[in-house]
PDB file of C-alpha atoms in Angstrom:
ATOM      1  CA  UNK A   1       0.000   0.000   0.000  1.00  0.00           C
ATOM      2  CA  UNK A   2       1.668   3.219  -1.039  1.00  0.00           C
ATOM      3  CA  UNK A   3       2.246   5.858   1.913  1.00  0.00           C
ATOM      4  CA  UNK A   4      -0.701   8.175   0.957  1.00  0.00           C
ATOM      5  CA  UNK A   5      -2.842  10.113   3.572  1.00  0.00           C
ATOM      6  CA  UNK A   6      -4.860   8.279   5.948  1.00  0.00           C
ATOM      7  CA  UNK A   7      -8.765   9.353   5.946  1.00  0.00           C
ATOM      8  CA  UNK A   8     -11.648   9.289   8.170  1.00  0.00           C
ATOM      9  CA  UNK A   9     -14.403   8.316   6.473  1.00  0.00           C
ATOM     10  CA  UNK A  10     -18.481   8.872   6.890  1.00  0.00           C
ATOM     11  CA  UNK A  11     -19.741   6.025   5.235  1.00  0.00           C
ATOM     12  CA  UNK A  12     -23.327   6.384   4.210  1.00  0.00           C
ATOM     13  CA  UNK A  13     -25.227   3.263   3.100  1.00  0.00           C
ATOM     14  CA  UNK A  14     -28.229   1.130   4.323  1.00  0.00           C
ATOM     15  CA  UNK A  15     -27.111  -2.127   2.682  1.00  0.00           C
ATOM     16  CA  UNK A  16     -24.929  -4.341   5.409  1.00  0.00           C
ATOM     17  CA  UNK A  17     -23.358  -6.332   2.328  1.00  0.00           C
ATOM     18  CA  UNK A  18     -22.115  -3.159   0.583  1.00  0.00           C
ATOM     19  CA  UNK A  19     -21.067  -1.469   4.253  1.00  0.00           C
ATOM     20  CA  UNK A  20     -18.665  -4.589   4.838  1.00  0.00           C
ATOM     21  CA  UNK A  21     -17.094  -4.991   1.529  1.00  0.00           C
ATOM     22  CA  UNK A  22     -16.603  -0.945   1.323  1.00  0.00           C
ATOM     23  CA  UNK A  23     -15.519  -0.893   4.892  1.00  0.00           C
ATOM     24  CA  UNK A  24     -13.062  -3.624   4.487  1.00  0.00           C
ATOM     25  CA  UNK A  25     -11.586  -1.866   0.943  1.00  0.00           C
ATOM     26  CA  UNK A  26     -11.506   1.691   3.070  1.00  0.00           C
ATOM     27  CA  UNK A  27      -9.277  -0.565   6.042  1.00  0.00           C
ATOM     28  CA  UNK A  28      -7.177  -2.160   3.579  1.00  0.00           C
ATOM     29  CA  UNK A  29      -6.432   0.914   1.915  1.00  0.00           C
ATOM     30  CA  UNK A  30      -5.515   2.384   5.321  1.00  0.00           C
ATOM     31  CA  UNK A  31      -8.190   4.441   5.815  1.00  0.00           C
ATOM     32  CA  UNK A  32     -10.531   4.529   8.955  1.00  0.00           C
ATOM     33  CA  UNK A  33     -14.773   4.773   8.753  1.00  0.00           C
ATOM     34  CA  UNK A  34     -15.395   6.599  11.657  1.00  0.00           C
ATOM     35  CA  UNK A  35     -19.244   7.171  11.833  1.00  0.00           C
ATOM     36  CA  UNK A  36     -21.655   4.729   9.864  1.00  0.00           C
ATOM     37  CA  UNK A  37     -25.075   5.974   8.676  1.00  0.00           C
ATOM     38  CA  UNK A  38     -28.043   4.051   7.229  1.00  0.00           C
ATOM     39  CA  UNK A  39     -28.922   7.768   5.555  1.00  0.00           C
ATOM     40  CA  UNK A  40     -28.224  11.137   5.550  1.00  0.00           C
ATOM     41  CA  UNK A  41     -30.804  12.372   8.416  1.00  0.00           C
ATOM     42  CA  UNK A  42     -29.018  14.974  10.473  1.00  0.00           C
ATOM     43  CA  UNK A  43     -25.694  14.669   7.912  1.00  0.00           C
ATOM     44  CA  UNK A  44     -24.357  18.177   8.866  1.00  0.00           C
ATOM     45  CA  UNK A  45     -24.460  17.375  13.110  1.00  0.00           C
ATOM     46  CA  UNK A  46     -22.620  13.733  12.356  1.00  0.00           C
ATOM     47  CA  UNK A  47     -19.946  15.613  10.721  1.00  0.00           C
ATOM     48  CA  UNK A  48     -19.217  18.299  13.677  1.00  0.00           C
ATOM     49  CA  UNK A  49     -19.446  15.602  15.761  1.00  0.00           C
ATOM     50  CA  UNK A  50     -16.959  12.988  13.673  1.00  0.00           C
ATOM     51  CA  UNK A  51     -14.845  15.237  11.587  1.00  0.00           C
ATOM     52  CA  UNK A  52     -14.522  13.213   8.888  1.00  0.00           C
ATOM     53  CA  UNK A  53     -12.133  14.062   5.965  1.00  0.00           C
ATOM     54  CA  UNK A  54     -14.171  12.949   3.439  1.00  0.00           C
ATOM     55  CA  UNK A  55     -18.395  11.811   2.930  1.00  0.00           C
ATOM     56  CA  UNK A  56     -19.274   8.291   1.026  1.00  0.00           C
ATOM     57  CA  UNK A  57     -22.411   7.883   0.231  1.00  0.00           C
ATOM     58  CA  UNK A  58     -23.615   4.849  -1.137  1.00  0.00           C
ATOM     59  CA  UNK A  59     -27.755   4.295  -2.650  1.00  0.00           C
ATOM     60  CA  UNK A  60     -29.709   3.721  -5.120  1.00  0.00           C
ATOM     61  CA  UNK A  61     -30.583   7.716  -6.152  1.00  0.00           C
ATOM     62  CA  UNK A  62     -30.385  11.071  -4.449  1.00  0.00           C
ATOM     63  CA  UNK A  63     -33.730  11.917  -3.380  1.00  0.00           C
ATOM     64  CA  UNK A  64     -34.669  15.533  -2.018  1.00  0.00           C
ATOM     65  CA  UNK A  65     -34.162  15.064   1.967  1.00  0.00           C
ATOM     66  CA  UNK A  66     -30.400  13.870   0.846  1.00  0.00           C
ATOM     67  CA  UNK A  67     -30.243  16.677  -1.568  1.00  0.00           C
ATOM     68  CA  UNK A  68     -30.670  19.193   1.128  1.00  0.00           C
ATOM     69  CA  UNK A  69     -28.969  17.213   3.462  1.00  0.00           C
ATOM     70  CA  UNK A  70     -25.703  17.691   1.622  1.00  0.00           C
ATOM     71  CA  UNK A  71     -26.407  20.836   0.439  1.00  0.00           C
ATOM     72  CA  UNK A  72     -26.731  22.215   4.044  1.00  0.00           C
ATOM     73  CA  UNK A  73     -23.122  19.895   5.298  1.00  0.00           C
ATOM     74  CA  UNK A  74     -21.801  22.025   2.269  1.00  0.00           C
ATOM     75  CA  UNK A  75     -22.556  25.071   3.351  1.00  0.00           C
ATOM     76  CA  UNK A  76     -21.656  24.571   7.140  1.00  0.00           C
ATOM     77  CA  UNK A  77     -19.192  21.868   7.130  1.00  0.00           C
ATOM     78  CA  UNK A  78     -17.708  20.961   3.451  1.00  0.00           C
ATOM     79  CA  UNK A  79     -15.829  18.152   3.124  1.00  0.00           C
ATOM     80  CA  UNK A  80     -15.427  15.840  -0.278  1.00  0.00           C
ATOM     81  CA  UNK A  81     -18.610  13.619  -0.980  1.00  0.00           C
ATOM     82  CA  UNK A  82     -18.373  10.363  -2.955  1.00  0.00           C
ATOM     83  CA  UNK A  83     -21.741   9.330  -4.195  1.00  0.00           C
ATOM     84  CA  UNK A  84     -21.967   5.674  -5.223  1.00  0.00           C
ATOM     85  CA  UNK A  85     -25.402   5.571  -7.099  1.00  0.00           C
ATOM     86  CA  UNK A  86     -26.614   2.248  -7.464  1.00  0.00           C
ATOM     87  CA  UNK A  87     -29.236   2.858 -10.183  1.00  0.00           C
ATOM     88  CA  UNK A  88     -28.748   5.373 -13.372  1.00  0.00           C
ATOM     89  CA  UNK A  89     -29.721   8.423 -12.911  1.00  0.00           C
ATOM     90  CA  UNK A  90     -31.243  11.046 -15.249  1.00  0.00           C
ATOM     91  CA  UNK A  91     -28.608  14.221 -15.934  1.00  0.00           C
ATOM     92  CA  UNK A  92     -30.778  16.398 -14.042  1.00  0.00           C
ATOM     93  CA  UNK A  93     -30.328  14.139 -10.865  1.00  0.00           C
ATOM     94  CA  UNK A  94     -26.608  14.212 -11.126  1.00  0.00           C
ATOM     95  CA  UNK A  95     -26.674  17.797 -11.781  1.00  0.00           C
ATOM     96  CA  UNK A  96     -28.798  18.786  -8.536  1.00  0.00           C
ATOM     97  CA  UNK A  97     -25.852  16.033  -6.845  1.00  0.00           C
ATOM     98  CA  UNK A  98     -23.323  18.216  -7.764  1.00  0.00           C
ATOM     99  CA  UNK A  99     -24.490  21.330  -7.148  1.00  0.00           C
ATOM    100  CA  UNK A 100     -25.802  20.286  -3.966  1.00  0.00           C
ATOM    101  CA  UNK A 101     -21.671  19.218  -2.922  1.00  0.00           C
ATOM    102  CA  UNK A 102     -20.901  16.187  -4.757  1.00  0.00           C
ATOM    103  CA  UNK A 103     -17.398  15.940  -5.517  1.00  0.00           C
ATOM    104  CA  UNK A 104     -17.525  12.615  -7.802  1.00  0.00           C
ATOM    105  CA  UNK A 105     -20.592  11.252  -8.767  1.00  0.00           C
ATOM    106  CA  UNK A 106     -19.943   7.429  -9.396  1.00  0.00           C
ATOM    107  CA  UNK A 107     -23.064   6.449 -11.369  1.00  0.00           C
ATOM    108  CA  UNK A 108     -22.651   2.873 -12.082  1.00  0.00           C
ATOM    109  CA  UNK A 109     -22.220   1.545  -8.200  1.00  0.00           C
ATOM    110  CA  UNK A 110     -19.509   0.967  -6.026  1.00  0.00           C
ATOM    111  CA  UNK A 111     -16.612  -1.364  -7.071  1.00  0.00           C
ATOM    112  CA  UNK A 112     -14.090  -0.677  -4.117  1.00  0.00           C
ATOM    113  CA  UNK A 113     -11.227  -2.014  -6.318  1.00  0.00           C
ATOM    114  CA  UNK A 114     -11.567   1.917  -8.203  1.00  0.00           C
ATOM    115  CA  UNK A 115     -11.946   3.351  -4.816  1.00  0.00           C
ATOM    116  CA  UNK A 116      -8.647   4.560  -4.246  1.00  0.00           C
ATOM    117  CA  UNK A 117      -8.854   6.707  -7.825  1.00  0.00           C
ATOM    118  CA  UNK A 118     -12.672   7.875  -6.490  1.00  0.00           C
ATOM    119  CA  UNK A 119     -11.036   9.337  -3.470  1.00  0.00           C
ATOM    120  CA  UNK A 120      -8.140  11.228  -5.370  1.00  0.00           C
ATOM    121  CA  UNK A 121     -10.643  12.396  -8.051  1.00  0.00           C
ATOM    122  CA  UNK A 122     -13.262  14.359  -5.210  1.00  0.00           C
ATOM    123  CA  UNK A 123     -10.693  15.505  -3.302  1.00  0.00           C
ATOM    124  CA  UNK A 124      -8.900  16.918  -6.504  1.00  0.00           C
ATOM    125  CA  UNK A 125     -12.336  18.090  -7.278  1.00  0.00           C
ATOM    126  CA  UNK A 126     -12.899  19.594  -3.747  1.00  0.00           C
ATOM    127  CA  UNK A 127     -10.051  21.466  -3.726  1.00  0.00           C
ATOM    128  CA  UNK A 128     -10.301  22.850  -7.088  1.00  0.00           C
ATOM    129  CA  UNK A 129     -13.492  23.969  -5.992  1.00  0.00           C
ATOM    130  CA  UNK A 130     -12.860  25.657  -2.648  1.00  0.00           C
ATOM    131  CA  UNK A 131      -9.773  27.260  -4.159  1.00  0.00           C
ATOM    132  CA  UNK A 132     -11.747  28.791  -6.783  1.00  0.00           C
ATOM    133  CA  UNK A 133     -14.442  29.927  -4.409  1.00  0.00           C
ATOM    134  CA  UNK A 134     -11.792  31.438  -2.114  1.00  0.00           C
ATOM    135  CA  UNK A 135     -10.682  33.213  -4.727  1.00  0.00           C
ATOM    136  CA  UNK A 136     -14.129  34.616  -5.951  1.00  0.00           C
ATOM    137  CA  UNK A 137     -14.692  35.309  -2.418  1.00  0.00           C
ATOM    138  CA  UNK A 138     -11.240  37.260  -2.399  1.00  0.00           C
ATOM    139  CA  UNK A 139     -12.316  39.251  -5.385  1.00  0.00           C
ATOM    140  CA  UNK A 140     -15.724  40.072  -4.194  1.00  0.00           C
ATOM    141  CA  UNK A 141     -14.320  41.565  -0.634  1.00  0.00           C
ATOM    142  CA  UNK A 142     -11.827  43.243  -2.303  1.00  0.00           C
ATOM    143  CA  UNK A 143     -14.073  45.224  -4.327  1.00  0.00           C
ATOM    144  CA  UNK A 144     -16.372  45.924  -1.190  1.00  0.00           C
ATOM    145  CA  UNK A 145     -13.361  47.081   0.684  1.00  0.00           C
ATOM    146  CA  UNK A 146     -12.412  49.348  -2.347  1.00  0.00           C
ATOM    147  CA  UNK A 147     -16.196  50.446  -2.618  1.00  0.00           C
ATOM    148  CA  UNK A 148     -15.831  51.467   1.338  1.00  0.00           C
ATOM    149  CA  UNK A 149     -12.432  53.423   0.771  1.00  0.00           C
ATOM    150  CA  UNK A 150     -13.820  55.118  -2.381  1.00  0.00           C
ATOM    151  CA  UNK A 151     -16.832  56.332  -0.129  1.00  0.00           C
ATOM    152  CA  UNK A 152     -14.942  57.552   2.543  1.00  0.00           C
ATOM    153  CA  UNK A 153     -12.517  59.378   0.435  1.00  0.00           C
ATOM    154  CA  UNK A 154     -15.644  61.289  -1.393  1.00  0.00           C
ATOM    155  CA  UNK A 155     -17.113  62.048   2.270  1.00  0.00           C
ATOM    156  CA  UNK A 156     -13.850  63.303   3.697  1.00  0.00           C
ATOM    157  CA  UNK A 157     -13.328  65.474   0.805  1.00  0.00           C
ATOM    158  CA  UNK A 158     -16.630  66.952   1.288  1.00  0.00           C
ATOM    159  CA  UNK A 159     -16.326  67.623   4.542  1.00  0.00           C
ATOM    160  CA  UNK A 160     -12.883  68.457   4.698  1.00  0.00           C
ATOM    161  CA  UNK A 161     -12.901  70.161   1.395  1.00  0.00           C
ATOM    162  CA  UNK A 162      -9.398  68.446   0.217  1.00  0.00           C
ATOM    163  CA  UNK A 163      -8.837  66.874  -3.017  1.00  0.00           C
ATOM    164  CA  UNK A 164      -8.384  63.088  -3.647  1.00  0.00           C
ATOM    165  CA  UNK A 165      -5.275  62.360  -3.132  1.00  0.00           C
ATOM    166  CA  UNK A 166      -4.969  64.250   0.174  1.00  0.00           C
ATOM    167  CA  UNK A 167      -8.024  62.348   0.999  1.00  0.00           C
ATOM    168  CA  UNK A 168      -6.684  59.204   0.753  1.00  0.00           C
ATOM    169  CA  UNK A 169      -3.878  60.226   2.292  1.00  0.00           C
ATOM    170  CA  UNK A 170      -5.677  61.206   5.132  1.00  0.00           C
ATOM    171  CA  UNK A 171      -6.990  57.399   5.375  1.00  0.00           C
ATOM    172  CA  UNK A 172      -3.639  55.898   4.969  1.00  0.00           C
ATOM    173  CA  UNK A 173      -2.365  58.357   8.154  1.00  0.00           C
ATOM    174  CA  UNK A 174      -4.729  57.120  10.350  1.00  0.00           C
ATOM    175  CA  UNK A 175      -4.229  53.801   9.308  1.00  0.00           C
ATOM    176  CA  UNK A 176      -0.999  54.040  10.325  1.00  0.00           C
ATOM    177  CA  UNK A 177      -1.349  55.558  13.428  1.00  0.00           C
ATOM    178  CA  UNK A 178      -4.253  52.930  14.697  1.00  0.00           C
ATOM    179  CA  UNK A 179      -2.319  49.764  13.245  1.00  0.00           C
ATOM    180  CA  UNK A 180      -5.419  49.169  11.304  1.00  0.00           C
ATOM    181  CA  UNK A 181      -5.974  48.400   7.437  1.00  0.00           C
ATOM    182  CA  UNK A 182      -7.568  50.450   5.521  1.00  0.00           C
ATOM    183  CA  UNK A 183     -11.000  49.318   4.769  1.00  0.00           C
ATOM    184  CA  UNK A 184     -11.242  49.273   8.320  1.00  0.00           C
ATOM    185  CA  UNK A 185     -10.578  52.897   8.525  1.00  0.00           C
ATOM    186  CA  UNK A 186     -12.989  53.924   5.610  1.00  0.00           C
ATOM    187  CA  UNK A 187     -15.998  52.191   7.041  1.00  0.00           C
ATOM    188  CA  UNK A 188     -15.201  53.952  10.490  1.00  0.00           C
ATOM    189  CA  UNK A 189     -14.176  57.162   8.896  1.00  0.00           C
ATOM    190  CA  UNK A 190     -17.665  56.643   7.163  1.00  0.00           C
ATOM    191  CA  UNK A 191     -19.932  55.927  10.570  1.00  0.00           C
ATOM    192  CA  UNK A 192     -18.023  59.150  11.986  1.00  0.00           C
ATOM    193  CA  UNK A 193     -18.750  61.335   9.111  1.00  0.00           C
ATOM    194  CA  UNK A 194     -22.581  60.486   8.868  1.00  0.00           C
ATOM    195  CA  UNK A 195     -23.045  60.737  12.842  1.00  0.00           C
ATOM    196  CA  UNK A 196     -21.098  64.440  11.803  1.00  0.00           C
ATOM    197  CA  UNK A 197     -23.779  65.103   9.157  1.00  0.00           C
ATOM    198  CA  UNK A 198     -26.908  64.420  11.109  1.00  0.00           C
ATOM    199  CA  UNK A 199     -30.099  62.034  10.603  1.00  0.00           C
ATOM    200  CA  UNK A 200     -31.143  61.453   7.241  1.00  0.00           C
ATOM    201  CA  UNK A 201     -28.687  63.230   5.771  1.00  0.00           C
TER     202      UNK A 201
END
């Protein structure tokens, strides 16, 4: 068995046959299933309590209840889901999988001799994907913060009637002074300059 990283695993599956044989691939891979579930009822509370490093699910289709199930562990507490579905599914059904936090969507059953290659592929998936969102996330409070310093340089040169750049130089003073950054400043040079200007003004 090559040296790679050992995982906990939430095994989901209500088939005692398919638990054993995909429990016994997980061991002999060197991995540990450390909470089993017959479904996904209360999927986001089993994962604060277990931690796992990665989800398998294993049934015949998605329905609704496990739709939202994983949609709400994705939102709270993502981690990598494997689904194994046991029937074929329509392209609609894998679609709401996926966007509901499926990393691979295995739609011909579970063969644990391709488990190992499952694995890599969600978490290779999962990353991708919370990298990218990081990023968007990045972008999107980056242009809030610059929205926020814009603001407060317009207000400051209003009320202080200086031009632009002695505006923001204003806000880069004070952030030096106070050891904070500055959007920081420019939301709190904002709250000060509206108390200055009065109600509903």
């Amino acid at each position: 068995m090559s040296k790679e990283k050992q995982l906990n695993v939430l095994l989901i599956d209500d088939e005692p046959e398919r638990v054993k044989a995909l429990t016994e691939a997980l061991n002999l891979l060197g991995h540990n299933v450390v909470c089993h579930l017959p479904n996904t009822t209360d999927l986001n509370k089993h994962v604060e309590e277990n931690l796992p490093d990665i989800v398998i699910i294993d049934m015949d289709s998605p329905n609704r209840d496990t739709l939202e199930s994983m949609a709400t562990m994705s939102r709270n507490n993502p981690r990598p889901i494997v689904f194994f579905a046991e029937k074929q599914n329509d392209h609609k059904t894998m679609s709401d999988a996926i966007n509901a936090g499926v990393s691979a969507y295995i739609a011909d059953g579970l063969q644990p001799e391709r488990v190992t290659a499952i694995i890599d592929t969600a978490i290779a998936h999962f990353d991708a994907h919370s990298s990218l969102k990081a990023e968007l996330d990045n972008a999107k409070n980056q242009l809030a913060d610059r929205k926020f310093i814009e603001k407060a340089k317009g207000m400051l040169m209003k009320h202080q009637g200086c031009d632009e750049d002695q505006a923001y130089q204003t806000l880069r003073k004070i952030a030096m002074d106070r050891h904070q950054t500055l959007p920081v400043v420019a939301r709190n040079v904002i709250e000060a300059l509206k108390g200055l200007s009065g109600p509903g003004k």
